[in-house]
PDB file of C-alpha atoms and ligand atoms in Angstrom:
ATOM      1  CA  MET Z   1     -14.233   6.280 -25.098  1.00  0.00           C
ATOM      2  CA  ALA Z   2     -13.869   4.954 -21.562  1.00  0.00           C
ATOM      3  CA  TYR Z   3     -10.780   5.097 -19.405  1.00  0.00           C
ATOM      4  CA  LEU Z   4      -9.315   2.929 -16.685  1.00  0.00           C
ATOM      5  CA  HIS Z   5      -7.243   4.874 -14.148  1.00  0.00           C
ATOM      6  CA  LEU Z   6      -4.811   3.003 -11.910  1.00  0.00           C
ATOM      7  CA  LEU Z   7      -5.117   5.270  -8.879  1.00  0.00           C
ATOM      8  CA  GLY Z   8      -2.881   3.027  -6.834  1.00  0.00           C
ATOM      9  CA  THR Z   9      -0.929  -0.115  -7.721  1.00  0.00           C
ATOM     10  CA  GLY Z  10       0.764  -1.291  -4.530  1.00  0.00           C
ATOM     11  CA  ALA Z  11       0.206  -4.167  -2.148  1.00  0.00           C
ATOM     12  CA  ALA Z  12      -0.485  -3.372   1.515  1.00  0.00           C
ATOM     13  CA  LEU Z  13       3.312  -3.037   1.768  1.00  0.00           C
ATOM     14  CA  SER Z  14       4.867  -1.659  -1.415  1.00  0.00           C
ATOM     15  CA  ASP Z  15       7.452   0.654  -2.929  1.00  0.00           C
ATOM     16  CA  PRO Z  16       7.594   4.264  -1.695  1.00  0.00           C
ATOM     17  CA  HIS Z  17       5.959   5.466  -4.940  1.00  0.00           C
ATOM     18  CA  ARG Z  18       2.960   3.129  -4.903  1.00  0.00           C
ATOM     19  CA  THR Z  19      -0.047   3.467  -2.642  1.00  0.00           C
ATOM     20  CA  THR Z  20      -2.635   0.721  -2.080  1.00  0.00           C
ATOM     21  CA  THR Z  21      -4.417  -0.658  -5.135  1.00  0.00           C
ATOM     22  CA  MET Z  22      -7.408   1.523  -6.093  1.00  0.00           C
ATOM     23  CA  LEU Z  23      -9.015   1.809  -9.539  1.00  0.00           C
ATOM     24  CA  ALA Z  24     -11.400   4.049 -11.419  1.00  0.00           C
ATOM     25  CA  VAL Z  25     -13.320   3.704 -14.674  1.00  0.00           C
ATOM     26  CA  GLU Z  26     -14.502   6.903 -16.281  1.00  0.00           C
ATOM     27  CA  SER Z  27     -16.661   7.959 -19.196  1.00  0.00           C
ATOM     28  CA  GLU Z  28     -18.016  11.332 -20.161  1.00  0.00           C
ATOM     29  CA  HIS Z  29     -21.001  10.706 -17.877  1.00  0.00           C
ATOM     30  CA  SER Z  30     -19.812   8.474 -15.054  1.00  0.00           C
ATOM     31  CA  LEU Z  31     -16.939   7.802 -12.695  1.00  0.00           C
ATOM     32  CA  VAL Z  32     -16.947   4.518 -10.779  1.00  0.00           C
ATOM     33  CA  LEU Z  33     -14.300   4.023  -8.092  1.00  0.00           C
ATOM     34  CA  ILE Z  34     -13.052   0.678  -6.833  1.00  0.00           C
ATOM     35  CA  ASP Z  35     -11.607   0.254  -3.341  1.00  0.00           C
ATOM     36  CA  CYS Z  36     -10.452   2.919  -0.919  1.00  0.00           C
ATOM     37  CA  GLY Z  37      -7.488   1.673   1.108  1.00  0.00           C
ATOM     38  CA  GLY Z  38      -5.702   5.039   0.869  1.00  0.00           C
ATOM     39  CA  ASP Z  39      -6.468   8.692   0.175  1.00  0.00           C
ATOM     40  CA  LEU Z  40      -8.868   7.963  -2.676  1.00  0.00           C
ATOM     41  CA  ALA Z  41      -9.916  11.560  -3.450  1.00  0.00           C
ATOM     42  CA  GLN Z  42      -6.284  12.710  -3.703  1.00  0.00           C
ATOM     43  CA  ARG Z  43      -5.580   9.904  -6.185  1.00  0.00           C
ATOM     44  CA  VAL Z  44      -8.684  10.820  -8.236  1.00  0.00           C
ATOM     45  CA  PHE Z  45      -7.466  14.429  -8.479  1.00  0.00           C
ATOM     46  CA  SER Z  46      -3.912  13.327  -9.273  1.00  0.00           C
ATOM     47  CA  VAL Z  47      -4.975  11.499 -12.456  1.00  0.00           C
ATOM     48  CA  GLY Z  48      -7.246  14.347 -13.566  1.00  0.00           C
ATOM     49  CA  ALA Z  49     -10.447  12.303 -13.169  1.00  0.00           C
ATOM     50  CA  HIS Z  50     -13.679  14.177 -12.500  1.00  0.00           C
ATOM     51  CA  LEU Z  51     -15.009  13.625  -8.986  1.00  0.00           C
ATOM     52  CA  GLU Z  52     -18.229  15.454  -9.904  1.00  0.00           C
ATOM     53  CA  ARG Z  53     -19.050  12.538 -12.229  1.00  0.00           C
ATOM     54  CA  LEU Z  54     -18.888  10.025  -9.354  1.00  0.00           C
ATOM     55  CA  SER Z  55     -21.666   7.435  -9.651  1.00  0.00           C
ATOM     56  CA  ALA Z  56     -20.627   4.707  -7.222  1.00  0.00           C
ATOM     57  CA  LEU Z  57     -17.876   3.322  -5.028  1.00  0.00           C
ATOM     58  CA  LEU Z  58     -17.344  -0.452  -5.184  1.00  0.00           C
ATOM     59  CA  ILE Z  59     -15.509  -2.268  -2.395  1.00  0.00           C
ATOM     60  CA  THR Z  60     -14.045  -5.683  -3.211  1.00  0.00           C
ATOM     61  CA  HIS Z  61     -13.424  -6.981   0.330  1.00  0.00           C
ATOM     62  CA  SER Z  62     -12.985  -6.103   3.979  1.00  0.00           C
ATOM     63  CA  HIS Z  63      -9.182  -5.851   4.298  1.00  0.00           C
ATOM     64  CA  PRO Z  64      -7.745  -2.501   5.481  1.00  0.00           C
ATOM     65  CA  ASP Z  65      -5.737  -1.912   2.293  1.00  0.00           C
ATOM     66  CA  HIS Z  66      -9.059  -1.905   0.358  1.00  0.00           C
ATOM     67  CA  VAL Z  67     -11.499  -0.128   2.667  1.00  0.00           C
ATOM     68  CA  SER Z  68      -9.793   1.806   5.470  1.00  0.00           C
ATOM     69  CA  GLY Z  69      -9.828   5.142   3.613  1.00  0.00           C
ATOM     70  CA  PHE Z  70     -13.616   5.215   3.453  1.00  0.00           C
ATOM     71  CA  PRO Z  71     -14.334   7.737   6.260  1.00  0.00           C
ATOM     72  CA  LEU Z  72     -11.665  10.097   4.891  1.00  0.00           C
ATOM     73  CA  PHE Z  73     -13.157   9.796   1.411  1.00  0.00           C
ATOM     74  CA  MET Z  74     -16.609  10.730   2.758  1.00  0.00           C
ATOM     75  CA  GLU Z  75     -15.135  13.750   4.560  1.00  0.00           C
ATOM     76  CA  LYS Z  76     -13.505  14.886   1.308  1.00  0.00           C
ATOM     77  CA  LEU Z  77     -16.695  14.341  -0.714  1.00  0.00           C
ATOM     78  CA  TRP Z  78     -18.549  16.481   1.807  1.00  0.00           C
ATOM     79  CA  LEU Z  79     -15.938  19.247   1.599  1.00  0.00           C
ATOM     80  CA  PHE Z  80     -15.974  18.930  -2.203  1.00  0.00           C
ATOM     81  CA  GLY Z  81     -19.634  19.903  -2.000  1.00  0.00           C
ATOM     82  CA  ARG Z  82     -21.310  16.740  -3.196  1.00  0.00           C
ATOM     83  CA  GLU Z  83     -25.013  16.832  -2.482  1.00  0.00           C
ATOM     84  CA  GLN Z  84     -26.306  13.688  -4.193  1.00  0.00           C
ATOM     85  CA  PRO Z  85     -26.330  10.389  -2.281  1.00  0.00           C
ATOM     86  CA  LEU Z  86     -23.378   8.045  -2.839  1.00  0.00           C
ATOM     87  CA  GLN Z  87     -23.983   4.405  -3.755  1.00  0.00           C
ATOM     88  CA  VAL Z  88     -21.500   2.098  -2.034  1.00  0.00           C
ATOM     89  CA  CYS Z  89     -21.655  -1.467  -3.352  1.00  0.00           C
ATOM     90  CA  GLY Z  90     -20.001  -4.700  -2.270  1.00  0.00           C
ATOM     91  CA  ILE Z  91     -20.507  -8.104  -0.742  1.00  0.00           C
ATOM     92  CA  PRO Z  92     -21.971  -7.861   2.793  1.00  0.00           C
ATOM     93  CA  SER Z  93     -18.662  -8.281   4.674  1.00  0.00           C
ATOM     94  CA  ALA Z  94     -17.056  -5.498   2.619  1.00  0.00           C
ATOM     95  CA  ILE Z  95     -19.798  -2.917   3.060  1.00  0.00           C
ATOM     96  CA  ASP Z  96     -20.204  -3.852   6.732  1.00  0.00           C
ATOM     97  CA  GLN Z  97     -16.541  -2.988   7.206  1.00  0.00           C
ATOM     98  CA  ALA Z  98     -17.012   0.365   5.439  1.00  0.00           C
ATOM     99  CA  ARG Z  99     -20.094   1.105   7.526  1.00  0.00           C
ATOM    100  CA  ARG Z 100     -18.324   0.277  10.793  1.00  0.00           C
ATOM    101  CA  SER Z 101     -15.289   2.379   9.819  1.00  0.00           C
ATOM    102  CA  PHE Z 102     -17.527   5.341   9.017  1.00  0.00           C
ATOM    103  CA  GLU Z 103     -19.537   4.958  12.216  1.00  0.00           C
ATOM    104  CA  ALA Z 104     -16.337   5.178  14.263  1.00  0.00           C
ATOM    105  CA  PHE Z 105     -16.506   8.939  13.566  1.00  0.00           C
ATOM    106  CA  ASP Z 106     -19.217  11.249  14.802  1.00  0.00           C
ATOM    107  CA  THR Z 107     -20.325  13.182  11.708  1.00  0.00           C
ATOM    108  CA  SER Z 108     -23.708  14.175  13.122  1.00  0.00           C
ATOM    109  CA  GLY Z 109     -22.687  17.843  13.199  1.00  0.00           C
ATOM    110  CA  TRP Z 110     -21.544  17.918   9.566  1.00  0.00           C
ATOM    111  CA  ALA Z 111     -24.459  19.639   7.875  1.00  0.00           C
ATOM    112  CA  GLY Z 112     -25.036  18.461   4.335  1.00  0.00           C
ATOM    113  CA  MET Z 113     -23.035  15.233   4.575  1.00  0.00           C
ATOM    114  CA  PRO Z 114     -24.040  13.214   1.485  1.00  0.00           C
ATOM    115  CA  GLU Z 115     -26.302  10.262   2.196  1.00  0.00           C
ATOM    116  CA  ILE Z 116     -24.664   6.848   1.830  1.00  0.00           C
ATOM    117  CA  ARG Z 117     -26.760   4.232   0.032  1.00  0.00           C
ATOM    118  CA  TRP Z 118     -25.410   0.753   0.704  1.00  0.00           C
ATOM    119  CA  CYS Z 119     -26.029  -1.829  -1.985  1.00  0.00           C
ATOM    120  CA  GLU Z 120     -25.313  -5.484  -1.292  1.00  0.00           C
ATOM    121  CA  VAL Z 121     -23.790  -7.662  -3.989  1.00  0.00           C
ATOM    122  CA  LEU Z 122     -24.388 -11.410  -4.052  1.00  0.00           C
ATOM    123  CA  SER Z 123     -21.306 -13.578  -3.677  1.00  0.00           C
ATOM    124  CA  GLU Z 124     -21.915 -15.618  -6.839  1.00  0.00           C
ATOM    125  CA  ALA Z 125     -20.633 -15.738 -10.401  1.00  0.00           C
ATOM    126  CA  GLY Z 126     -22.375 -13.235 -12.644  1.00  0.00           C
ATOM    127  CA  ALA Z 127     -23.798 -11.223  -9.729  1.00  0.00           C
ATOM    128  CA  ALA Z 128     -24.981  -7.763 -10.734  1.00  0.00           C
ATOM    129  CA  VAL Z 129     -22.941  -5.013  -9.035  1.00  0.00           C
ATOM    130  CA  TRP Z 130     -23.701  -1.722 -10.725  1.00  0.00           C
ATOM    131  CA  SER Z 131     -25.095  -0.326 -13.939  1.00  0.00           C
ATOM    132  CA  ASP Z 132     -25.605   3.202 -15.205  1.00  0.00           C
ATOM    133  CA  GLU Z 133     -25.776   4.837 -18.611  1.00  0.00           C
ATOM    134  CA  SER Z 134     -22.059   4.158 -19.180  1.00  0.00           C
ATOM    135  CA  PHE Z 135     -21.117   0.910 -17.446  1.00  0.00           C
ATOM    136  CA  VAL Z 136     -22.471  -2.536 -16.642  1.00  0.00           C
ATOM    137  CA  ILE Z 137     -20.523  -4.217 -13.828  1.00  0.00           C
ATOM    138  CA  THR Z 138     -20.783  -7.850 -12.737  1.00  0.00           C
ATOM    139  CA  ALA Z 139     -18.841  -9.949 -10.245  1.00  0.00           C
ATOM    140  CA  ALA Z 140     -17.508 -13.366  -9.362  1.00  0.00           C
ATOM    141  CA  PRO Z 141     -16.014 -14.545  -6.066  1.00  0.00           C
ATOM    142  CA  GLY Z 142     -12.225 -14.918  -5.898  1.00  0.00           C
ATOM    143  CA  THR Z 143     -10.208 -17.044  -3.444  1.00  0.00           C
ATOM    144  CA  HIS Z 144      -8.670 -15.059  -0.573  1.00  0.00           C
ATOM    145  CA  GLY Z 145      -8.442 -15.115   3.228  1.00  0.00           C
ATOM    146  CA  VAL Z 146     -11.834 -13.382   3.437  1.00  0.00           C
ATOM    147  CA  PRO Z 147     -14.748 -13.266   0.977  1.00  0.00           C
ATOM    148  CA  VAL Z 148     -13.758 -11.197  -2.057  1.00  0.00           C
ATOM    149  CA  THR Z 149     -15.315 -10.246  -5.345  1.00  0.00           C
ATOM    150  CA  ALA Z 150     -13.630  -9.782  -8.720  1.00  0.00           C
ATOM    151  CA  LEU Z 151     -15.272  -7.257 -11.066  1.00  0.00           C
ATOM    152  CA  ARG Z 152     -15.999  -7.164 -14.806  1.00  0.00           C
ATOM    153  CA  ILE Z 153     -16.704  -3.689 -16.211  1.00  0.00           C
ATOM    154  CA  GLU Z 154     -18.282  -3.292 -19.650  1.00  0.00           C
ATOM    155  CA  ASP Z 155     -18.473   0.056 -21.416  1.00  0.00           C
ATOM    156  CA  ARG Z 156     -21.943   0.296 -22.936  1.00  0.00           C
ATOM    157  CA  ALA Z 157     -20.952   2.736 -25.678  1.00  0.00           C
ATOM    158  CA  GLY Z 158     -17.804   1.194 -27.088  1.00  0.00           C
ATOM    159  CA  GLY Z 159     -18.145  -2.378 -25.849  1.00  0.00           C
ATOM    160  CA  GLY Z 160     -14.723  -2.422 -24.155  1.00  0.00           C
ATOM    161  CA  VAL Z 161     -14.236  -4.647 -21.105  1.00  0.00           C
ATOM    162  CA  VAL Z 162     -11.920  -4.410 -18.094  1.00  0.00           C
ATOM    163  CA  THR Z 163     -11.758  -7.141 -15.436  1.00  0.00           C
ATOM    164  CA  TYR Z 164     -10.159  -6.649 -12.021  1.00  0.00           C
ATOM    165  CA  SER Z 165      -9.159  -9.758 -10.060  1.00  0.00           C
ATOM    166  CA  ALA Z 166      -9.030  -8.029  -6.657  1.00  0.00           C
ATOM    167  CA  ASP Z 167      -7.003 -10.057  -4.111  1.00  0.00           C
ATOM    168  CA  THR Z 168      -7.064 -13.727  -5.062  1.00  0.00           C
ATOM    169  CA  GLU Z 169      -5.197 -16.927  -5.668  1.00  0.00           C
ATOM    170  CA  PRO Z 170      -5.317 -18.027  -9.319  1.00  0.00           C
ATOM    171  CA  SER Z 171      -9.045 -18.631  -9.721  1.00  0.00           C
ATOM    172  CA  ASP Z 172     -11.142 -20.422 -12.346  1.00  0.00           C
ATOM    173  CA  ALA Z 173     -14.002 -18.085 -11.481  1.00  0.00           C
ATOM    174  CA  VAL Z 174     -11.796 -15.092 -12.325  1.00  0.00           C
ATOM    175  CA  VAL Z 175     -10.702 -16.759 -15.596  1.00  0.00           C
ATOM    176  CA  ARG Z 176     -14.365 -17.154 -16.575  1.00  0.00           C
ATOM    177  CA  LEU Z 177     -15.227 -13.602 -15.508  1.00  0.00           C
ATOM    178  CA  ALA Z 178     -12.281 -12.153 -17.449  1.00  0.00           C
ATOM    179  CA  THR Z 179     -12.828 -14.161 -20.650  1.00  0.00           C
ATOM    180  CA  GLY Z 180     -12.367 -11.949 -23.692  1.00  0.00           C
ATOM    181  CA  SER Z 181     -11.606  -8.771 -21.715  1.00  0.00           C
ATOM    182  CA  ASP Z 182      -9.576  -6.054 -23.387  1.00  0.00           C
ATOM    183  CA  ILE Z 183      -7.692  -5.471 -20.136  1.00  0.00           C
ATOM    184  CA  LEU Z 184      -7.206  -7.745 -17.132  1.00  0.00           C
ATOM    185  CA  VAL Z 185      -5.979  -5.949 -14.020  1.00  0.00           C
ATOM    186  CA  HIS Z 186      -4.616  -8.763 -11.849  1.00  0.00           C
ATOM    187  CA  GLU Z 187      -2.903  -8.751  -8.512  1.00  0.00           C
ATOM    188  CA  ALA Z 188       0.710  -9.950  -8.265  1.00  0.00           C
ATOM    189  CA  THR Z 189       1.482  -9.813  -4.557  1.00  0.00           C
ATOM    190  CA  GLY Z 190       3.425 -13.068  -4.479  1.00  0.00           C
ATOM    191  CA  ARG Z 191       2.966 -16.809  -4.500  1.00  0.00           C
ATOM    192  CA  PHE Z 192       1.313 -17.582  -1.178  1.00  0.00           C
ATOM    193  CA  ALA Z 193      -2.100 -18.458   0.203  1.00  0.00           C
ATOM    194  CA  GLY Z 194      -4.809 -16.066  -0.956  1.00  0.00           C
ATOM    195  CA  HIS Z 195      -2.605 -14.260  -3.500  1.00  0.00           C
ATOM    196  CA  SER Z 196      -0.941 -14.734  -6.888  1.00  0.00           C
ATOM    197  CA  ASP Z 197       2.474 -13.932  -8.288  1.00  0.00           C
ATOM    198  CA  ALA Z 198       3.144 -12.309 -11.662  1.00  0.00           C
ATOM    199  CA  GLY Z 199       3.602 -15.655 -13.437  1.00  0.00           C
ATOM    200  CA  GLN Z 200       0.313 -16.983 -12.089  1.00  0.00           C
ATOM    201  CA  ALA Z 201      -1.454 -13.761 -13.130  1.00  0.00           C
ATOM    202  CA  ALA Z 202      -0.025 -14.258 -16.632  1.00  0.00           C
ATOM    203  CA  GLU Z 203      -1.437 -17.803 -16.740  1.00  0.00           C
ATOM    204  CA  VAL Z 204      -4.875 -16.442 -15.819  1.00  0.00           C
ATOM    205  CA  ALA Z 205      -4.560 -13.808 -18.571  1.00  0.00           C
ATOM    206  CA  SER Z 206      -3.572 -16.451 -21.109  1.00  0.00           C
ATOM    207  CA  ARG Z 207      -6.410 -18.812 -20.157  1.00  0.00           C
ATOM    208  CA  ALA Z 208      -8.951 -15.968 -20.272  1.00  0.00           C
ATOM    209  CA  GLY Z 209      -7.739 -14.796 -23.693  1.00  0.00           C
ATOM    210  CA  VAL Z 210      -7.502 -11.144 -22.677  1.00  0.00           C
ATOM    211  CA  GLY Z 211      -5.872  -8.419 -24.770  1.00  0.00           C
ATOM    212  CA  ARG Z 212      -3.546  -6.997 -22.155  1.00  0.00           C
ATOM    213  CA  LEU Z 213      -2.496  -7.759 -18.565  1.00  0.00           C
ATOM    214  CA  LEU Z 214      -1.750  -4.993 -16.047  1.00  0.00           C
ATOM    215  CA  LEU Z 215      -0.154  -6.175 -12.803  1.00  0.00           C
ATOM    216  CA  VAL Z 216      -1.188  -4.380  -9.616  1.00  0.00           C
ATOM    217  CA  HIS Z 217      -1.091  -4.966  -5.818  1.00  0.00           C
ATOM    218  CA  LEU Z 218       2.665  -5.033  -6.339  1.00  0.00           C
ATOM    219  CA  PRO Z 219       5.064  -5.706  -3.477  1.00  0.00           C
ATOM    220  CA  PRO Z 220       8.358  -3.829  -2.982  1.00  0.00           C
ATOM    221  CA  ALA Z 221      10.584  -4.237  -6.064  1.00  0.00           C
ATOM    222  CA  GLU Z 222      13.067  -6.487  -4.270  1.00  0.00           C
ATOM    223  CA  ARG Z 223      10.270  -8.953  -3.528  1.00  0.00           C
ATOM    224  CA  LEU Z 224       8.826  -8.883  -7.055  1.00  0.00           C
ATOM    225  CA  GLY Z 225      12.193  -8.994  -8.800  1.00  0.00           C
ATOM    226  CA  PRO Z 226      12.861  -8.597 -12.540  1.00  0.00           C
ATOM    227  CA  ALA Z 227      12.599 -12.389 -12.913  1.00  0.00           C
ATOM    228  CA  GLY Z 228       8.953 -12.214 -11.868  1.00  0.00           C
ATOM    229  CA  ILE Z 229       8.026  -9.943 -14.747  1.00  0.00           C
ATOM    230  CA  LEU Z 230      10.216 -11.896 -17.162  1.00  0.00           C
ATOM    231  CA  VAL Z 231       8.494 -15.171 -16.302  1.00  0.00           C
ATOM    232  CA  ALA Z 232       5.088 -13.496 -16.613  1.00  0.00           C
ATOM    233  CA  THR Z 233       5.937 -12.087 -20.054  1.00  0.00           C
ATOM    234  CA  GLU Z 234       7.032 -15.544 -21.224  1.00  0.00           C
ATOM    235  CA  ARG Z 235       3.652 -16.940 -20.178  1.00  0.00           C
ATOM    236  CA  PHE Z 236       1.623 -14.007 -21.544  1.00  0.00           C
ATOM    237  CA  GLU Z 237       3.304 -11.654 -23.979  1.00  0.00           C
ATOM    238  CA  HIS Z 238       1.145  -8.576 -23.320  1.00  0.00           C
ATOM    239  CA  THR Z 239       2.063  -8.250 -19.637  1.00  0.00           C
ATOM    240  CA  GLU Z 240       2.931  -4.901 -18.074  1.00  0.00           C
ATOM    241  CA  GLU Z 241       3.507  -3.606 -14.579  1.00  0.00           C
ATOM    242  CA  GLY Z 242       0.642  -1.274 -13.735  1.00  0.00           C
ATOM    243  CA  VAL Z 243       1.831   2.338 -13.747  1.00  0.00           C
ATOM    244  CA  GLU Z 244       0.914   4.334 -10.625  1.00  0.00           C
ATOM    245  CA  GLY Z 245      -1.444   7.033 -11.856  1.00  0.00           C
ATOM    246  CA  GLY Z 246      -1.600   5.492 -15.337  1.00  0.00           C
ATOM    247  CA  SER Z 247      -4.681   5.896 -17.559  1.00  0.00           C
ATOM    248  CA  TYR Z 248      -5.646   3.351 -20.229  1.00  0.00           C
ATOM    249  CA  SER Z 249      -8.448   3.580 -22.801  1.00  0.00           C
ATOM    250  CA  PHE Z 250     -10.699   0.571 -23.321  1.00  0.00           C
TER     251      PHE Z 250
HETATM  252 ZN1  LIG I 301      -6.976  -8.686   0.853  1.00  0.00          ZN
HETATM  253 ZN1  LIG I 302      -5.010  -6.227  -0.666  1.00  0.00          ZN
END
């Protein structure tokens, strides 16, 4: 059985109880983290996920609400006692941003800091991102103000699939990537350039024929409004607001 953890479900500006959108997928043997715009390690501990299983960190794009917590996360991994290298994967602009953020700090005196292994992902549909004994992860580019990659995560053992849109306008590439997924985690920031609202996310879920839609990257409640969720549920029945700290089997 594999689990999706919604470590954070907010947009860059969100309700007081939501931090930036960060995800994890976990099996008995592997923990893969996605994005680090906040205190990622604290969120991992808060959902009871196992940081010692960490295989890789994936970064979807270069915006602060997705990458700015990277140096803090490395400090915490070091203090946690991790010795193995950490694989950090993303399209070039995303991992460049992480690298620059990390290099802003002088960690040369931190004995035993885990090695960072950068792995570049191609910005094309079906690009390989990560695979280990538990998960196979592929990507497709979304449509946002900067290059961004959506992710499709397949559980080798059970065959379950989760797709994460990352930040994007409604995108045919994301529809294709998400086709047949058990869970689509889609952003619902609002209807403006580079983003989607809840109704548009529901249309993507319907077109992709997914089992369940979880809305994340949520704005403050007064901007989302109950009507937003209502409209989304009319367009795709199995729509839910992502629960901060929620865990879902797939
Ligand atoms: Zn963004
Ligand atoms: Zn964002």
